[in-house]
């Protein structure tokens, strides 16, 4: 009864794990008979997946039933819960039931507790860009898996370049692997700078530049991000998240709150130690100014979703944000 729950926003890392699961358990000659992928947000599809899970595989290999973007661990009716309770313990060893979701499971509800009891749960959350030590460790681990040797400075440069983008990290390491070839010496920092796009432009950096009201640099970053094929809506999502965090933290500080744990909890920040750094970032701007930025960002998001030209729209709103 192999059951897996994969959750988190790192879709590249998750898809790699799913591919490995398919590779390890499915016979390529029988994959069309033994692999089912169903929408996980519809009750009838979930019931169908459970029924498929009870069906023995055809030919060679095992059966894999995948419920993608399932909401079982966020919302589950009593009828469906009863179905899960009756079926999950009976799923045969030859079936692998995979549940995936970008959302964190709600540990308070019965369906999540049931799945946690039987499933192998793996988190694929994105590393926060400010967690530089963890990002460096991620580069080290991935490079080791690909058997690529890098100096410590090269690792730091690469971590700074790719941030928390697992797909980009894998692509850049593959590029470095081709360059390294049979050479057993570790790849140096200068080589990484030559072969990897070492521009550190990212949406968080753009947020900081906007906060500092540096319009020329902000416009340069916007142009670089679009040139690097960064999704405009992804840029906006990062800006919204960052300005929301800044606004909450600043508002609580201005209200007299000094307990960093309480501030972190209100701002949905897992590590209270980060509050110290956020204080430094927003010390020269008021809570009112930060709150005034949020409607502008929402207007920007709405415009992009309605089909506005990304570069011009971003540039216009970035200038507006810098002038708040």
Coordinates of C-alpha atoms in Angstrom, one line a residue:
X1 CA 0.0 0.0 0.0
X2 CA 2.6 2.6 -1.1
X3 CA 1.0 6.1 -0.7
X4 CA 2.7 9.4 -1.2
X5 CA 1.8 13.0 -0.4
X6 CA 4.0 15.6 -2.2
X7 CA 3.2 19.2 -1.4
X8 CA 4.9 22.6 -2.0
X9 CA 5.5 25.3 -4.6
X10 CA 8.8 23.9 -6.0
X11 CA 7.1 22.3 -9.0
X12 CA 10.4 21.4 -10.7
X13 CA 11.8 19.4 -7.7
X14 CA 8.4 17.8 -7.3
X15 CA 8.1 16.8 -10.9
X16 CA 11.6 15.3 -10.7
X17 CA 10.5 13.1 -7.8
X18 CA 7.3 12.1 -9.6
X19 CA 9.3 11.1 -12.7
X20 CA 11.6 9.0 -10.5
X21 CA 8.5 7.4 -8.9
X22 CA 7.2 6.5 -12.4
X23 CA 10.6 5.2 -13.5
X24 CA 11.0 3.0 -10.4
X25 CA 7.6 1.4 -10.4
X26 CA 6.1 1.4 -13.9
X27 CA 7.0 -0.9 -16.8
X28 CA 7.4 1.4 -19.9
X29 CA 5.7 -1.2 -22.1
X30 CA 2.6 -1.2 -19.9
X31 CA 2.5 2.5 -18.8
X32 CA -0.6 3.3 -20.8
X33 CA -2.5 0.6 -18.8
X34 CA -1.0 1.2 -15.4
X35 CA -0.7 5.0 -15.1
X36 CA -3.7 7.2 -14.3
X37 CA -3.6 11.0 -13.7
X38 CA -6.8 12.5 -12.3
X39 CA -7.8 16.0 -11.1
X40 CA -7.6 16.0 -7.3
X41 CA -10.1 18.8 -6.6
X42 CA -13.2 16.9 -7.7
X43 CA -14.9 14.4 -5.4
X44 CA -15.9 12.0 -8.2
X45 CA -12.3 12.0 -9.6
X46 CA -11.0 11.2 -6.1
X47 CA -13.4 8.3 -5.8
X48 CA -12.4 7.1 -9.3
X49 CA -8.7 7.2 -8.2
X50 CA -9.5 5.1 -5.2
X51 CA -11.3 2.6 -7.3
X52 CA -8.4 2.5 -9.8
X53 CA -6.0 2.0 -6.9
X54 CA -7.9 -1.2 -6.0
X55 CA -7.4 -2.6 -9.5
X56 CA -4.4 -4.9 -10.0
X57 CA -1.9 -3.8 -12.6
X58 CA -1.8 -5.2 -16.1
X59 CA 1.2 -7.1 -17.4
X60 CA 4.5 -6.2 -15.8
X61 CA 5.3 -3.5 -13.2
X62 CA 3.0 -1.8 -10.7
X63 CA 0.2 0.6 -11.0
X64 CA 0.5 4.4 -10.3
X65 CA -2.5 6.5 -9.6
X66 CA -1.8 10.3 -9.4
X67 CA -4.3 12.8 -7.9
X68 CA -2.8 16.2 -8.9
X69 CA -3.6 19.4 -7.1
X70 CA -5.8 17.6 -4.7
X71 CA -7.7 19.4 -1.9
X72 CA -8.2 16.4 0.2
X73 CA -5.9 17.8 2.9
X74 CA -7.8 21.2 3.0
X75 CA -11.4 20.2 2.6
X76 CA -13.0 16.8 2.8
X77 CA -16.7 15.9 3.1
X78 CA -17.9 13.2 5.6
X79 CA -18.9 11.0 2.7
X80 CA -15.5 11.2 1.0
X81 CA -13.7 10.7 4.4
X82 CA -15.7 7.5 4.9
X83 CA -14.6 6.4 1.4
X84 CA -11.0 7.2 2.2
X85 CA -11.2 5.3 5.6
X86 CA -12.6 2.2 3.9
X87 CA -10.4 2.2 0.8
X88 CA -6.9 3.4 1.8
X89 CA -6.0 0.5 4.2
X90 CA -7.1 -1.9 1.5
X91 CA -5.0 -0.6 -1.4
X92 CA -2.7 -3.4 -2.6
X93 CA 1.0 -3.3 -2.5
X94 CA 1.1 -3.2 -6.3
X95 CA -0.6 0.2 -6.4
X96 CA 1.2 3.5 -5.7
X97 CA -1.3 6.3 -4.8
X98 CA 0.3 9.7 -5.3
X99 CA -1.3 12.9 -4.0
X100 CA 0.2 16.3 -4.9
X101 CA -0.7 19.8 -4.0
X102 CA 1.0 23.2 -3.9
X103 CA -0.8 23.9 -0.6
X104 CA 0.3 22.9 2.8
X105 CA -1.8 20.1 4.3
X106 CA -4.1 21.2 7.1
X107 CA -3.0 19.0 10.0
X108 CA -6.2 19.7 12.0
X109 CA -8.7 17.9 9.7
X110 CA -9.4 14.1 9.8
X111 CA -8.5 13.4 6.1
X112 CA -5.0 14.8 6.6
X113 CA -4.5 12.8 9.8
X114 CA -5.6 9.7 7.9
X115 CA -3.3 10.3 5.0
X116 CA -0.4 11.1 7.3
X117 CA -0.9 7.8 9.0
X118 CA -0.4 5.8 5.8
X119 CA 1.5 8.1 3.4
X120 CA 5.1 9.1 2.9
X121 CA 4.9 12.9 3.1
X122 CA 7.5 15.0 1.3
X123 CA 7.6 18.8 1.3
X124 CA 8.8 20.6 -1.8
X125 CA 8.6 24.2 -0.6
X126 CA 10.7 26.9 -2.1
X127 CA 13.6 28.1 0.1
X128 CA 13.2 31.7 1.1
X129 CA 15.6 33.9 -0.9
X130 CA 17.0 35.5 2.2
X131 CA 18.1 32.1 3.6
X132 CA 21.5 32.2 1.9
X133 CA 23.0 29.4 3.9
X134 CA 20.3 27.0 3.0
X135 CA 20.5 28.1 -0.7
X136 CA 24.2 27.4 -0.6
X137 CA 23.6 24.0 1.0
X138 CA 21.0 23.2 -1.8
X139 CA 23.6 24.0 -4.5
X140 CA 26.2 21.8 -2.7
X141 CA 23.7 18.9 -2.4
X142 CA 22.5 19.2 -6.1
X143 CA 26.1 19.5 -7.4
X144 CA 27.1 16.4 -5.4
X145 CA 24.1 14.4 -6.8
X146 CA 25.3 15.4 -10.3
X147 CA 28.9 14.6 -9.4
X148 CA 30.1 18.1 -10.2
X149 CA 32.9 19.6 -8.2
X150 CA 32.9 23.3 -7.4
X151 CA 35.0 25.5 -5.2
X152 CA 33.3 27.1 -2.2
X153 CA 33.3 30.6 -3.9
X154 CA 31.9 29.1 -7.1
X155 CA 29.1 27.5 -5.0
X156 CA 28.3 30.9 -3.4
X157 CA 28.2 32.7 -6.8
X158 CA 25.9 30.0 -8.3
X159 CA 23.6 30.2 -5.2
X160 CA 23.4 33.9 -5.7
X161 CA 22.6 33.6 -9.4
X162 CA 19.8 31.0 -9.2
X163 CA 18.3 31.8 -5.9
X164 CA 15.5 29.3 -5.0
X165 CA 14.8 28.3 -8.7
X166 CA 15.5 24.6 -8.7
X167 CA 15.0 24.3 -12.4
X168 CA 17.5 27.0 -13.2
X169 CA 20.0 25.4 -10.7
X170 CA 19.7 22.1 -12.5
X171 CA 20.1 23.7 -15.9
X172 CA 23.2 25.7 -14.9
X173 CA 24.8 22.7 -13.2
X174 CA 24.2 20.6 -16.4
X175 CA 26.0 23.3 -18.4
X176 CA 28.9 23.3 -15.9
X177 CA 29.0 19.5 -16.1
X178 CA 29.5 19.6 -19.9
X179 CA 32.3 22.2 -19.4
X180 CA 34.0 20.2 -16.7
X181 CA 34.0 17.0 -18.8
X182 CA 36.8 14.6 -17.6
X183 CA 38.6 17.4 -15.6
X184 CA 38.8 16.3 -12.0
X185 CA 39.7 19.8 -10.7
X186 CA 36.8 21.8 -9.0
X187 CA 35.2 24.5 -11.1
X188 CA 36.5 27.9 -10.1
X189 CA 34.5 31.1 -9.4
X190 CA 35.7 32.8 -12.6
X191 CA 34.4 29.9 -14.7
X192 CA 30.9 30.2 -13.2
X193 CA 30.9 33.9 -13.9
X194 CA 31.7 33.2 -17.6
X195 CA 29.3 30.4 -18.1
X196 CA 26.3 31.2 -15.9
X197 CA 24.1 34.3 -16.1
X198 CA 25.5 35.9 -13.0
X199 CA 23.2 38.9 -12.9
X200 CA 21.7 38.8 -9.5
X201 CA 18.5 40.5 -10.7
X202 CA 15.5 39.0 -9.1
X203 CA 12.1 40.2 -8.0
X204 CA 13.1 40.6 -4.3
X205 CA 16.0 42.8 -5.4
X206 CA 13.5 44.8 -7.4
X207 CA 11.3 45.2 -4.3
X208 CA 14.3 46.5 -2.3
X209 CA 15.2 49.0 -5.1
X210 CA 11.6 50.3 -5.2
X211 CA 11.7 50.7 -1.4
X212 CA 14.9 52.8 -1.9
X213 CA 13.1 54.9 -4.6
X214 CA 15.9 54.3 -7.1
X215 CA 13.8 54.7 -10.3
X216 CA 16.6 54.3 -12.9
X217 CA 17.9 51.1 -11.3
X218 CA 14.4 49.7 -10.8
X219 CA 13.6 50.2 -14.5
X220 CA 16.8 48.5 -15.4
X221 CA 15.9 45.5 -13.2
X222 CA 12.4 45.3 -14.7
X223 CA 13.9 45.2 -18.2
X224 CA 16.5 42.5 -17.1
X225 CA 13.8 40.3 -15.5
X226 CA 11.6 40.4 -18.6
X227 CA 14.7 39.8 -20.8
X228 CA 15.5 36.7 -18.7
X229 CA 11.9 35.5 -19.3
X230 CA 10.7 35.9 -15.8
X231 CA 6.9 35.7 -15.6
X232 CA 5.4 39.2 -15.1
X233 CA 2.7 37.7 -12.8
X234 CA 5.4 36.0 -10.8
X235 CA 7.3 39.3 -10.4
X236 CA 4.1 40.9 -9.1
X237 CA 3.4 38.0 -6.7
X238 CA 6.8 38.4 -5.2
X239 CA 6.4 42.2 -4.9
X240 CA 3.0 41.8 -3.3
X241 CA 4.3 39.3 -0.8
X242 CA 7.3 41.4 0.1
X243 CA 5.4 44.7 0.5
X244 CA 2.7 43.0 2.4
X245 CA 5.3 41.6 4.9
X246 CA 7.0 45.0 5.2
X247 CA 3.6 46.7 5.7
X248 CA 2.5 44.3 8.5
X249 CA 5.9 44.5 10.3
X250 CA 6.1 48.3 10.1
X251 CA 2.5 48.8 11.3
X252 CA 3.1 46.6 14.3
X253 CA 6.3 48.3 15.1
X254 CA 4.6 51.7 14.9
X255 CA 1.8 50.5 17.1
X256 CA 4.4 49.8 19.8
X257 CA 4.8 46.0 19.5
X258 CA 8.3 44.9 20.5
X259 CA 7.8 41.1 20.7
X260 CA 9.5 39.7 17.6
X261 CA 7.7 36.4 17.9
X262 CA 4.3 38.2 17.8
X263 CA 5.3 40.3 14.8
X264 CA 6.6 37.3 13.0
X265 CA 3.4 35.4 13.6
X266 CA 1.3 38.2 12.3
X267 CA 3.4 38.6 9.2
X268 CA 3.4 34.8 8.6
X269 CA 7.2 34.7 9.0
X270 CA 8.5 31.3 10.3
X271 CA 11.8 32.6 11.7
X272 CA 11.4 35.5 14.2
X273 CA 15.1 36.3 13.8
X274 CA 14.3 37.7 10.3
X275 CA 12.4 40.6 12.0
X276 CA 15.7 42.2 12.9
X277 CA 16.7 42.4 9.2
X278 CA 13.3 43.6 8.2
X279 CA 13.5 46.4 10.8
X280 CA 16.6 47.6 9.1
X281 CA 15.1 47.5 5.6
X282 CA 12.0 49.6 6.5
X283 CA 13.5 52.0 9.1
X284 CA 13.3 55.0 6.7
X285 CA 9.7 54.4 5.4
X286 CA 6.3 54.7 7.2
X287 CA 3.6 52.0 7.5
X288 CA 1.2 54.4 5.7
X289 CA 3.5 54.5 2.7
X290 CA 3.9 50.7 2.6
X291 CA 0.2 50.2 2.8
X292 CA -0.4 52.7 0.0
X293 CA 1.8 50.5 -2.2
X294 CA -0.5 47.5 -2.0
X295 CA -3.4 49.0 -4.1
X296 CA -0.9 49.9 -6.8
X297 CA 0.4 46.4 -6.9
X298 CA -3.2 45.0 -7.1
X299 CA -3.9 47.3 -10.0
X300 CA -0.7 46.1 -11.7
X301 CA -1.8 42.4 -11.2
X302 CA -5.2 43.1 -12.6
X303 CA -3.8 44.9 -15.7
X304 CA -1.5 42.0 -16.5
X305 CA -4.2 39.5 -16.1
X306 CA -6.4 41.5 -18.5
X307 CA -3.7 41.3 -21.1
X308 CA -1.8 44.6 -20.8
X309 CA 1.7 44.7 -22.3
X310 CA 4.0 43.5 -19.5
X311 CA 7.1 45.6 -19.9
X312 CA 5.4 49.0 -20.2
X313 CA 2.8 48.2 -17.5
X314 CA 5.5 47.1 -15.1
X315 CA 7.6 50.2 -15.8
X316 CA 4.7 52.5 -15.3
X317 CA 3.7 51.0 -12.0
X318 CA 7.2 50.7 -10.7
X319 CA 7.7 54.4 -11.2
X320 CA 4.4 55.0 -9.4
X321 CA 5.6 52.7 -6.5
X322 CA 8.9 54.5 -6.2
X323 CA 7.0 57.8 -5.9
X324 CA 4.7 56.7 -3.1

